[in-house]
């Protein structure tokens, strides 16, 4: 039977992927199909599903910048939307109850609020996947969407903690001392290396220190995993740790989505209710747009963030699953939530794939804020008096910047993706701003590009340099472009793509090294012919 579950999940996930849909849509549908053939969930699948949710929260915590959550557009925006969306869905559910829909006949007002609360969430898994596929995970709208999703996750975990009915032990207060132990956690991460021990260390922190410790004092373990991930987010290995756990987390989440379908058999009533939920979904997306627009973000940012969040959530399934276990909602309603999640993913996938096209078509009738009123995180990027733009302020970019400044004065503007590196250059009097040139949103915001006479592509990543070159050409840039490359065939590719010059950094470094040695040591060679 377990072999059939694995086979069904793989085939359905593969078909969904080939249809340009998230594989998790296939996993959900596989669960429903297998349930119809008499297959049921078991303890092993339940445990793996729980592990998947715990690791998901831990990895979300690893990527979380506390400063982002503290910005009012994140915490206030997420809170306002959650309240407004929950109120809207609850009102609609009460209306359905009043007109006599049998599925809601025996539900109390409090239970209807819980169901409305479950429908108010958007999918973290789907949004991150869509942003990664579009290459806009670091864009303003991407970080905004992820911040809102993290706040929603915190709301969900808080609800799950309260709804279990367990009162934390008195000694749970000692959990507030965890930040004091963070230096010890950092030392452990420093020592585990980069291989399988790092993966095992991540599992240890998520399941033992995080979930295990919180469960021990009577608090929901998922909340512990999220908080511990947040404590480790500042470590230099946090990104590597998140990537090392990615495949393991994804595998466990397969069990979670499969388990949803196995929990209840689809019914006609459940499908009809799911379609009703889908008719209400556009209002949820409109609420996102209106709230973000109130915080003075650009039309593009508000629209693309809303499209990213235009779906129902796996956390809605978690909340709904708990409500089902507690007897607050029926099996048909639980099935309808799962079907609504699946259908929303099917609709949201192409919307996100063509989000920029949707923006360009709708920008003419959506009112843009004036430049002076735009949110500081989303303002246009001016190049000042710069004539040279250096993309990537690593060692090569910094060396080029300093050389050009020494020869021609303050004519350079450096672009660096890391905030700490940009701050370092600013402290050393280099004109540097933070920006991700591999994100189309950066190029949407930059102004006066035509005054730049030379662009140096010095990103230590060939794909990043190629993307930046494509964006420059796409926007009709007429100045000179020079790029670095690691191999000779990449030099040729840059020239073919329209770069005016490309340089093999290793060959140039070797040539420069030889010149420097000869100039410094002045060896008395005998010239050979």
Short mmCIF file of C-alpha atoms in Angstrom, two decimals, residues 170-519:
data_model
loop_
_atom_site.label_atom_id
_atom_site.label_comp_id
_atom_site.label_asym_id
_atom_site.label_seq_id
_atom_site.Cartn_x
_atom_site.Cartn_y
_atom_site.Cartn_z
CA UNK A 170 4.83 27.94 34.65
CA UNK A 171 8.43 27.33 33.67
CA UNK A 172 7.63 28.22 30.04
CA UNK A 173 8.73 31.72 31.07
CA UNK A 174 12.33 30.52 30.76
CA UNK A 175 11.84 30.35 26.99
CA UNK A 176 12.40 34.11 26.98
CA UNK A 177 16.03 33.35 27.88
CA UNK A 178 16.64 31.60 24.54
CA UNK A 179 18.20 34.72 22.92
CA UNK A 180 20.87 34.56 25.64
CA UNK A 181 21.84 31.08 24.44
CA UNK A 182 22.08 32.17 20.80
CA UNK A 183 25.92 32.57 20.94
CA UNK A 184 26.15 28.89 21.89
CA UNK A 185 23.90 27.94 18.96
CA UNK A 186 26.13 30.00 16.68
CA UNK A 187 29.25 28.18 17.88
CA UNK A 188 27.62 24.83 17.16
CA UNK A 189 26.77 25.96 13.61
CA UNK A 190 30.36 27.17 13.16
CA UNK A 191 31.68 23.70 14.00
CA UNK A 192 29.32 21.42 12.05
CA UNK A 193 30.92 22.09 8.66
CA UNK A 194 29.05 22.02 5.37
CA UNK A 195 28.07 18.41 4.76
CA UNK A 196 25.60 15.94 6.20
CA UNK A 197 26.33 17.12 9.75
CA UNK A 198 24.89 20.53 8.83
CA UNK A 199 21.64 18.86 7.72
CA UNK A 200 21.53 16.81 10.90
CA UNK A 201 22.27 19.94 12.92
CA UNK A 202 19.33 21.71 11.28
CA UNK A 203 17.01 18.81 12.15
CA UNK A 204 18.38 18.88 15.72
CA UNK A 205 17.69 22.60 16.12
CA UNK A 206 14.22 22.41 14.52
CA UNK A 207 12.87 19.23 16.12
CA UNK A 208 14.78 18.88 19.38
CA UNK A 209 15.73 22.37 20.54
CA UNK A 210 12.79 24.15 18.91
CA UNK A 211 9.74 21.90 18.73
CA UNK A 212 10.88 19.52 21.48
CA UNK A 213 11.72 22.20 24.03
CA UNK A 214 8.48 24.12 23.44
CA UNK A 215 6.38 20.94 23.65
CA UNK A 216 8.14 20.13 26.93
CA UNK A 217 6.83 23.32 28.53
CA UNK A 218 3.34 22.99 27.06
CA UNK A 219 3.65 25.30 24.04
CA UNK A 220 2.95 24.29 20.44
CA UNK A 221 6.14 22.81 18.96
CA UNK A 222 5.63 24.46 15.55
CA UNK A 223 5.92 27.88 17.19
CA UNK A 224 9.21 26.74 18.75
CA UNK A 225 10.61 25.74 15.36
CA UNK A 226 9.70 29.14 13.90
CA UNK A 227 11.24 31.07 16.80
CA UNK A 228 14.44 29.01 16.79
CA UNK A 229 14.79 29.59 13.05
CA UNK A 230 14.46 33.33 13.72
CA UNK A 231 17.20 33.13 16.38
CA UNK A 232 19.56 31.47 13.87
CA UNK A 233 18.65 33.79 10.97
CA UNK A 234 21.57 36.13 11.68
CA UNK A 235 24.23 33.43 11.34
CA UNK A 236 26.34 33.35 8.19
CA UNK A 237 25.27 29.74 7.56
CA UNK A 238 21.52 30.38 7.86
CA UNK A 239 21.02 30.51 4.09
CA UNK A 240 23.15 27.40 3.55
CA UNK A 241 21.27 25.60 6.32
CA UNK A 242 17.94 26.49 4.75
CA UNK A 243 19.09 25.18 1.37
CA UNK A 244 20.45 21.97 2.91
CA UNK A 245 17.06 21.25 4.51
CA UNK A 246 15.06 22.17 1.39
CA UNK A 247 14.74 18.73 -0.20
CA UNK A 248 14.07 17.01 3.13
CA UNK A 249 11.35 19.53 3.98
CA UNK A 250 9.79 19.20 0.52
CA UNK A 251 9.68 15.41 0.83
CA UNK A 252 7.92 15.58 4.19
CA UNK A 253 5.47 18.17 2.85
CA UNK A 254 4.50 15.69 0.13
CA UNK A 255 3.11 13.58 2.96
CA UNK A 256 1.26 16.59 4.34
CA UNK A 257 -0.54 17.39 1.08
CA UNK A 258 -1.11 13.72 0.33
CA UNK A 259 -2.55 13.29 3.81
CA UNK A 260 -5.14 16.01 3.22
CA UNK A 261 -6.55 14.13 0.27
CA UNK A 262 -6.49 10.83 2.14
CA UNK A 263 -8.35 12.25 5.13
CA UNK A 264 -11.74 12.58 3.42
CA UNK A 265 -13.31 11.39 0.18
CA UNK A 266 -14.37 14.20 -2.22
CA UNK A 267 -18.10 14.77 -2.36
CA UNK A 268 -20.35 16.74 -4.68
CA UNK A 269 -21.31 19.02 -1.80
CA UNK A 270 -17.65 19.64 -1.01
CA UNK A 271 -16.85 20.49 -4.65
CA UNK A 272 -19.78 22.90 -4.92
CA UNK A 273 -18.73 24.66 -1.71
CA UNK A 274 -15.13 24.86 -2.99
CA UNK A 275 -16.39 26.63 -6.11
CA UNK A 276 -18.33 29.05 -3.89
CA UNK A 277 -15.09 29.78 -2.00
CA UNK A 278 -13.36 30.42 -5.34
CA UNK A 279 -16.03 32.99 -6.27
CA UNK A 280 -15.14 34.83 -3.05
CA UNK A 281 -11.37 34.67 -3.63
CA UNK A 282 -11.13 37.83 -5.85
CA UNK A 283 -12.35 39.95 -2.93
CA UNK A 284 -9.45 38.63 -0.86
CA UNK A 285 -7.02 39.71 -3.60
CA UNK A 286 -8.67 43.15 -3.88
CA UNK A 287 -8.29 43.63 -0.11
CA UNK A 288 -4.55 42.92 -0.42
CA UNK A 289 -4.22 45.53 -3.15
CA UNK A 290 -6.22 48.20 -1.33
CA UNK A 291 -4.32 47.74 1.93
CA UNK A 292 -0.88 47.78 0.29
CA UNK A 293 -1.88 50.78 -1.78
CA UNK A 294 -2.73 52.65 1.43
CA UNK A 295 0.90 52.25 2.47
CA UNK A 296 1.89 54.18 -0.69
CA UNK A 297 3.59 51.41 -2.61
CA UNK A 298 3.84 51.69 -6.37
CA UNK A 299 1.01 50.19 -8.41
CA UNK A 300 3.34 47.47 -9.70
CA UNK A 301 4.43 46.47 -6.19
CA UNK A 302 0.89 46.38 -4.78
CA UNK A 303 -0.49 44.50 -7.80
CA UNK A 304 2.27 41.88 -8.05
CA UNK A 305 2.26 41.27 -4.28
CA UNK A 306 -1.53 40.80 -4.43
CA UNK A 307 -1.20 38.32 -7.30
CA UNK A 308 1.46 36.43 -5.34
CA UNK A 309 -0.96 36.17 -2.40
CA UNK A 310 -4.00 35.40 -4.57
CA UNK A 311 -4.68 31.88 -3.32
CA UNK A 312 -5.84 29.84 -0.37
CA UNK A 313 -3.25 28.41 1.97
CA UNK A 314 -1.81 25.16 3.25
CA UNK A 315 -2.03 26.81 6.67
CA UNK A 316 -5.74 27.17 6.06
CA UNK A 317 -5.69 23.40 5.64
CA UNK A 318 -3.80 23.04 8.92
CA UNK A 319 -6.29 25.27 10.77
CA UNK A 320 -9.16 23.49 9.04
CA UNK A 321 -7.66 20.12 9.88
CA UNK A 322 -7.53 21.02 13.56
CA UNK A 323 -11.12 22.29 13.43
CA UNK A 324 -12.14 19.00 11.81
CA UNK A 325 -10.40 16.95 14.49
CA UNK A 326 -12.12 19.01 17.18
CA UNK A 327 -15.50 18.39 15.52
CA UNK A 328 -16.05 22.07 14.69
CA UNK A 329 -16.47 21.50 10.94
CA UNK A 330 -17.72 18.56 8.91
CA UNK A 331 -15.72 16.33 6.59
CA UNK A 332 -17.42 17.92 3.56
CA UNK A 333 -16.21 21.38 4.62
CA UNK A 334 -12.70 20.06 5.19
CA UNK A 335 -12.76 18.56 1.70
CA UNK A 336 -14.05 21.84 0.26
CA UNK A 337 -11.11 23.74 1.81
CA UNK A 338 -8.64 21.25 0.31
CA UNK A 339 -10.31 21.46 -3.10
CA UNK A 340 -10.40 25.27 -2.91
CA UNK A 341 -6.66 25.32 -2.15
CA UNK A 342 -5.97 23.09 -5.15
CA UNK A 343 -8.16 25.11 -7.52
CA UNK A 344 -6.68 28.40 -6.30
CA UNK A 345 -3.18 27.12 -7.08
CA UNK A 346 -4.29 26.10 -10.56
CA UNK A 347 -5.62 29.62 -11.18
CA UNK A 348 -2.78 31.48 -9.43
CA UNK A 349 0.05 29.66 -11.26
CA UNK A 350 -0.54 31.31 -14.69
CA UNK A 351 -1.42 34.65 -13.03
CA UNK A 352 2.00 34.73 -11.38
CA UNK A 353 3.78 33.50 -14.49
CA UNK A 354 2.37 36.41 -16.50
CA UNK A 355 2.19 38.94 -13.65
CA UNK A 356 4.37 41.53 -15.39
CA UNK A 357 2.21 41.36 -18.51
CA UNK A 358 -0.90 41.81 -16.36
CA UNK A 359 0.71 44.87 -14.75
CA UNK A 360 1.59 46.45 -18.09
CA UNK A 361 -1.97 45.96 -19.35
CA UNK A 362 -3.58 47.36 -16.19
CA UNK A 363 -1.11 50.16 -15.31
CA UNK A 364 -2.92 52.69 -17.49
CA UNK A 365 -6.11 52.61 -15.40
CA UNK A 366 -4.57 52.11 -11.95
CA UNK A 367 -3.67 55.40 -10.29
CA UNK A 368 0.02 55.77 -9.40
CA UNK A 369 1.19 57.74 -6.37
CA UNK A 370 3.32 60.81 -6.91
CA UNK A 371 7.08 60.30 -6.52
CA UNK A 372 7.18 62.26 -3.26
CA UNK A 373 4.53 60.06 -1.63
CA UNK A 374 5.84 56.62 -2.60
CA UNK A 375 6.84 54.36 0.31
CA UNK A 376 10.54 54.72 1.09
CA UNK A 377 11.11 50.99 0.45
CA UNK A 378 9.65 51.33 -3.03
CA UNK A 379 10.95 54.66 -4.25
CA UNK A 380 12.60 55.13 -7.62
CA UNK A 381 16.38 54.81 -7.78
CA UNK A 382 18.29 57.83 -9.02
CA UNK A 383 21.87 57.55 -10.30
CA UNK A 384 22.81 61.11 -9.26
CA UNK A 385 25.76 62.50 -11.21
CA UNK A 386 27.31 59.10 -11.90
CA UNK A 387 28.62 58.24 -15.36
CA UNK A 388 29.76 54.69 -14.56
CA UNK A 389 27.66 52.01 -12.89
CA UNK A 390 29.46 49.06 -11.31
CA UNK A 391 27.15 46.08 -10.80
CA UNK A 392 28.58 43.93 -8.01
CA UNK A 393 30.91 45.47 -5.44
CA UNK A 394 32.99 42.41 -4.64
CA UNK A 395 36.75 42.41 -4.99
CA UNK A 396 36.71 42.89 -8.76
CA UNK A 397 33.96 45.51 -8.73
CA UNK A 398 35.59 47.39 -5.87
CA UNK A 399 38.97 47.34 -7.61
CA UNK A 400 37.42 48.69 -10.82
CA UNK A 401 35.52 51.36 -8.87
CA UNK A 402 38.66 52.55 -7.06
CA UNK A 403 40.73 52.61 -10.26
CA UNK A 404 38.16 54.65 -12.18
CA UNK A 405 37.68 57.03 -9.24
CA UNK A 406 41.43 57.57 -8.97
CA UNK A 407 41.68 58.36 -12.69
CA UNK A 408 38.49 60.37 -13.28
CA UNK A 409 37.12 61.48 -9.91
CA UNK A 410 33.72 60.65 -8.41
CA UNK A 411 32.03 59.31 -11.53
CA UNK A 412 31.01 55.84 -10.24
CA UNK A 413 27.92 54.35 -8.65
CA UNK A 414 28.24 50.87 -7.13
CA UNK A 415 25.30 48.46 -6.87
CA UNK A 416 25.59 45.72 -4.25
CA UNK A 417 22.99 43.12 -3.26
CA UNK A 418 24.08 42.71 0.37
CA UNK A 419 23.10 45.43 2.81
CA UNK A 420 26.13 44.91 5.05
CA UNK A 421 28.55 45.13 2.08
CA UNK A 422 26.83 48.27 0.76
CA UNK A 423 27.08 49.83 4.24
CA UNK A 424 30.80 48.92 4.38
CA UNK A 425 31.46 50.70 1.07
CA UNK A 426 29.46 53.75 2.15
CA UNK A 427 31.56 54.00 5.32
CA UNK A 428 34.65 54.00 3.07
CA UNK A 429 33.28 56.89 1.00
CA UNK A 430 32.27 54.79 -2.01
CA UNK A 431 29.02 55.85 -3.68
CA UNK A 432 27.17 52.54 -3.27
CA UNK A 433 23.52 51.59 -2.95
CA UNK A 434 21.87 48.28 -2.15
CA UNK A 435 19.99 46.62 -5.00
CA UNK A 436 19.47 43.26 -6.69
CA UNK A 437 20.30 43.62 -10.39
CA UNK A 438 19.01 40.09 -11.04
CA UNK A 439 15.53 41.32 -10.07
CA UNK A 440 13.43 42.99 -12.78
CA UNK A 441 11.90 45.22 -10.10
CA UNK A 442 15.28 46.95 -9.65
CA UNK A 443 15.32 47.88 -13.35
CA UNK A 444 11.70 49.04 -13.16
CA UNK A 445 12.66 51.56 -10.45
CA UNK A 446 15.95 52.92 -11.79
CA UNK A 447 15.85 56.37 -13.39
CA UNK A 448 18.09 58.44 -15.69
CA UNK A 449 19.83 55.35 -17.02
CA UNK A 450 20.60 57.22 -20.23
CA UNK A 451 23.16 59.44 -18.47
CA UNK A 452 25.31 56.38 -17.63
CA UNK A 453 28.12 56.08 -20.19
CA UNK A 454 29.60 52.78 -19.01
CA UNK A 455 28.22 49.77 -17.12
CA UNK A 456 30.61 47.22 -15.62
CA UNK A 457 29.06 43.79 -15.04
CA UNK A 458 31.19 42.58 -12.12
CA UNK A 459 28.79 40.18 -10.40
CA UNK A 460 30.64 36.99 -9.32
CA UNK A 461 27.95 34.98 -11.05
CA UNK A 462 27.81 34.51 -14.81
CA UNK A 463 24.04 34.06 -14.87
CA UNK A 464 23.56 37.30 -12.92
CA UNK A 465 25.74 39.25 -15.36
CA UNK A 466 23.83 37.81 -18.32
CA UNK A 467 20.48 38.74 -16.78
CA UNK A 468 21.67 42.31 -16.08
CA UNK A 469 22.89 42.60 -19.68
CA UNK A 470 19.51 41.42 -20.99
CA UNK A 471 17.70 43.96 -18.80
CA UNK A 472 19.95 46.79 -20.03
CA UNK A 473 19.30 45.89 -23.66
CA UNK A 474 15.58 45.42 -22.98
CA UNK A 475 15.40 49.00 -21.72
CA UNK A 476 17.21 50.40 -24.75
CA UNK A 477 20.45 51.32 -22.96
CA UNK A 478 22.81 52.92 -25.51
CA UNK A 479 26.02 53.25 -23.46
CA UNK A 480 28.99 50.89 -23.29
CA UNK A 481 28.82 47.56 -21.42
CA UNK A 482 31.78 45.51 -20.20
CA UNK A 483 31.47 42.16 -18.42
CA UNK A 484 33.68 39.73 -16.52
CA UNK A 485 33.64 36.03 -17.32
CA UNK A 486 35.23 32.91 -15.87
CA UNK A 487 35.77 31.06 -19.15
CA UNK A 488 36.59 31.99 -22.73
CA UNK A 489 33.29 30.63 -24.09
CA UNK A 490 31.46 32.97 -21.69
CA UNK A 491 33.44 35.88 -23.12
CA UNK A 492 32.15 34.96 -26.57
CA UNK A 493 28.58 34.62 -25.27
CA UNK A 494 28.64 38.12 -23.76
CA UNK A 495 29.84 39.58 -27.05
CA UNK A 496 27.06 37.75 -28.90
CA UNK A 497 24.49 39.09 -26.41
CA UNK A 498 25.56 42.66 -27.11
CA UNK A 499 28.31 43.49 -24.61
CA UNK A 500 30.94 45.86 -25.99
CA UNK A 501 33.74 44.05 -24.15
CA UNK A 502 34.16 40.95 -21.99
CA UNK A 503 37.19 39.82 -20.02
CA UNK A 504 38.34 36.44 -18.77
CA UNK A 505 39.08 37.31 -15.13
CA UNK A 506 41.62 34.52 -14.66
CA UNK A 507 43.56 35.36 -17.80
CA UNK A 508 43.47 39.06 -16.91
CA UNK A 509 44.53 38.27 -13.33
CA UNK A 510 47.46 36.19 -14.58
CA UNK A 511 48.53 38.90 -16.99
CA UNK A 512 48.25 41.56 -14.29
CA UNK A 513 50.16 39.38 -11.83
CA UNK A 514 53.03 38.96 -14.29
CA UNK A 515 53.18 42.72 -14.99
CA UNK A 516 53.14 43.49 -11.28
CA UNK A 517 55.97 41.00 -10.58
CA UNK A 518 58.11 42.40 -13.39
CA UNK A 519 57.52 46.01 -12.32
#
